[in-house]
Amino acid sequence: MSKELIKLIQSINQTNSNTEIEKGVTLSDGLAQRDVLKIKHNIYSELAKAATVTHDRYSKSEVRFISTIKVAEIQKTADKLAKEHRELDSMIQEVNWKTELIS
């Protein structure tokens, strides 16, 4: 079984390295770009979430919290990264459906 698994993984890697999702961009490159976009999106989303001030004030004398970063800009960047991730993921899925595994 392990020999079969090794052969399958090698075939997948070879296919990904030889298949282009667009001119000059291999499937392997696209997968790496997709992973980085996902990581960056998560970072920006978590930053926006953490920077959003949601402290309930019960009186005007209580300390008011103010965000030190522009949450709207951070969220806009997170949304842009999410869109790029979705578009790239769709391209990858389309190519995967159309590509035969190299054996």
mmCIF file of C-alpha atoms in Angstrom:
data_model
loop_
_atom_site.group_PDB
_atom_site.id
_atom_site.type_symbol
_atom_site.label_atom_id
_atom_site.label_comp_id
_atom_site.label_asym_id
_atom_site.label_seq_id
_atom_site.Cartn_x
_atom_site.Cartn_y
_atom_site.Cartn_z
ATOM 1 C CA MET A 1 0.000 0.000 0.000
ATOM 2 C CA SER A 2 2.763 2.502 0.809
ATOM 3 C CA LYS A 3 4.339 1.967 -2.638
ATOM 4 C CA GLU A 4 0.983 2.706 -4.256
ATOM 5 C CA LEU A 5 0.562 5.833 -2.147
ATOM 6 C CA ILE A 6 4.058 7.023 -3.025
ATOM 7 C CA LYS A 7 3.340 6.450 -6.732
ATOM 8 C CA LEU A 8 0.040 8.356 -6.469
ATOM 9 C CA ILE A 9 1.667 11.307 -4.708
ATOM 10 C CA GLN A 10 4.473 11.366 -7.280
ATOM 11 C CA SER A 11 1.919 11.336 -10.110
ATOM 12 C CA ILE A 12 -0.045 14.182 -8.530
ATOM 13 C CA ASN A 13 3.102 16.256 -8.004
ATOM 14 C CA GLN A 14 4.299 15.611 -11.557
ATOM 15 C CA THR A 15 0.886 16.512 -12.968
ATOM 16 C CA ASN A 16 0.723 19.705 -10.895
ATOM 17 C CA SER A 17 4.219 20.712 -12.029
ATOM 18 C CA ASN A 18 3.452 20.147 -15.725
ATOM 19 C CA THR A 19 -0.054 21.613 -15.878
ATOM 20 C CA GLU A 20 -0.610 25.341 -16.375
ATOM 21 C CA ILE A 21 -3.641 27.152 -14.979
ATOM 22 C CA GLU A 22 -2.705 30.152 -17.115
ATOM 23 C CA LYS A 23 0.269 31.129 -19.279
ATOM 24 C CA GLY A 24 3.452 30.639 -17.255
ATOM 25 C CA VAL A 25 1.696 29.616 -14.013
ATOM 26 C CA THR A 26 1.727 25.934 -13.114
ATOM 27 C CA LEU A 27 -0.859 24.237 -10.971
ATOM 28 C CA SER A 28 1.802 23.869 -8.258
ATOM 29 C CA ASP A 29 2.412 27.628 -8.383
ATOM 30 C CA GLY A 30 -1.318 28.263 -8.164
ATOM 31 C CA LEU A 31 -1.684 25.987 -5.154
ATOM 32 C CA ALA A 32 1.135 27.829 -3.375
ATOM 33 C CA GLN A 33 -0.404 31.218 -4.224
ATOM 34 C CA ARG A 34 -3.804 30.029 -2.999
ATOM 35 C CA ASP A 35 -2.310 28.886 0.309
ATOM 36 C CA VAL A 36 -0.584 32.243 0.829
ATOM 37 C CA LEU A 37 -3.775 34.147 -0.006
ATOM 38 C CA LYS A 38 -5.672 32.078 2.563
ATOM 39 C CA ILE A 39 -3.057 32.767 5.249
ATOM 40 C CA LYS A 40 -3.000 36.507 4.485
ATOM 41 C CA HIS A 41 -6.804 36.640 4.475
ATOM 42 C CA ASN A 42 -6.946 34.963 7.870
ATOM 43 C CA ILE A 43 -4.380 37.401 9.291
ATOM 44 C CA TYR A 44 -6.255 40.471 8.049
ATOM 45 C CA SER A 45 -9.632 39.077 9.143
ATOM 46 C CA GLU A 46 -8.362 38.302 12.634
ATOM 47 C CA LEU A 47 -6.722 41.725 12.868
ATOM 48 C CA ALA A 48 -9.970 43.451 11.874
ATOM 49 C CA LYS A 49 -11.907 41.335 14.344
ATOM 50 C CA ALA A 50 -9.471 42.050 17.185
ATOM 51 C CA ALA A 51 -9.352 45.773 16.418
ATOM 52 C CA THR A 52 -13.112 46.199 16.336
ATOM 53 C CA VAL A 53 -14.126 47.929 19.546
ATOM 54 C CA THR A 54 -17.252 46.355 20.993
ATOM 55 C CA HIS A 55 -16.981 47.476 24.615
ATOM 56 C CA ASP A 56 -20.370 48.270 26.105
ATOM 57 C CA ARG A 57 -20.393 51.534 28.019
ATOM 58 C CA TYR A 58 -23.030 51.992 30.648
ATOM 59 C CA SER A 59 -22.335 55.638 31.398
ATOM 60 C CA LYS A 60 -20.507 58.530 29.776
ATOM 61 C CA SER A 61 -17.927 58.546 32.547
ATOM 62 C CA GLU A 62 -16.575 55.119 31.607
ATOM 63 C CA VAL A 63 -13.387 54.877 29.592
ATOM 64 C CA ARG A 64 -14.024 54.952 25.874
ATOM 65 C CA PHE A 65 -12.006 52.569 23.703
ATOM 66 C CA ILE A 66 -10.777 53.775 20.337
ATOM 67 C CA SER A 67 -9.254 51.553 17.677
ATOM 68 C CA THR A 68 -5.699 52.548 16.772
ATOM 69 C CA ILE A 69 -5.941 51.146 13.256
ATOM 70 C CA LYS A 70 -8.391 51.783 10.441
ATOM 71 C CA VAL A 71 -10.587 48.707 10.725
ATOM 72 C CA ALA A 72 -12.516 49.474 7.530
ATOM 73 C CA GLU A 73 -9.302 49.495 5.482
ATOM 74 C CA ILE A 74 -8.112 46.259 7.075
ATOM 75 C CA GLN A 75 -11.485 44.614 6.393
ATOM 76 C CA LYS A 76 -11.432 45.883 2.808
ATOM 77 C CA THR A 77 -8.012 44.269 2.328
ATOM 78 C CA ALA A 78 -9.292 41.025 3.882
ATOM 79 C CA ASP A 79 -12.279 41.059 1.514
ATOM 80 C CA LYS A 80 -9.999 41.663 -1.497
ATOM 81 C CA LEU A 81 -7.777 38.743 -0.481
ATOM 82 C CA ALA A 82 -10.827 36.505 0.000
ATOM 83 C CA LYS A 83 -12.036 37.390 -3.504
ATOM 84 C CA GLU A 84 -8.618 36.653 -5.022
ATOM 85 C CA HIS A 85 -8.548 33.335 -3.132
ATOM 86 C CA ARG A 86 -12.004 32.339 -4.435
ATOM 87 C CA GLU A 87 -11.137 33.256 -8.020
ATOM 88 C CA LEU A 88 -7.845 31.360 -7.943
ATOM 89 C CA ASP A 89 -9.491 28.386 -6.246
ATOM 90 C CA SER A 90 -12.119 28.281 -9.014
ATOM 91 C CA MET A 91 -9.387 28.299 -11.672
ATOM 92 C CA ILE A 92 -7.568 25.483 -9.882
ATOM 93 C CA GLN A 93 -10.745 23.411 -9.588
ATOM 94 C CA GLU A 94 -11.559 23.931 -13.268
ATOM 95 C CA VAL A 95 -8.090 22.800 -14.349
ATOM 96 C CA ASN A 96 -8.266 19.813 -11.981
ATOM 97 C CA TRP A 97 -11.494 18.628 -13.625
ATOM 98 C CA LYS A 98 -10.002 18.957 -17.113
ATOM 99 C CA THR A 99 -6.593 17.391 -16.397
ATOM 100 C CA GLU A 100 -5.721 13.717 -16.516
ATOM 101 C CA LEU A 101 -3.279 12.411 -13.930
ATOM 102 C CA ILE A 102 0.190 11.728 -15.361
ATOM 103 C CA SER A 103 1.172 8.154 -14.563
#
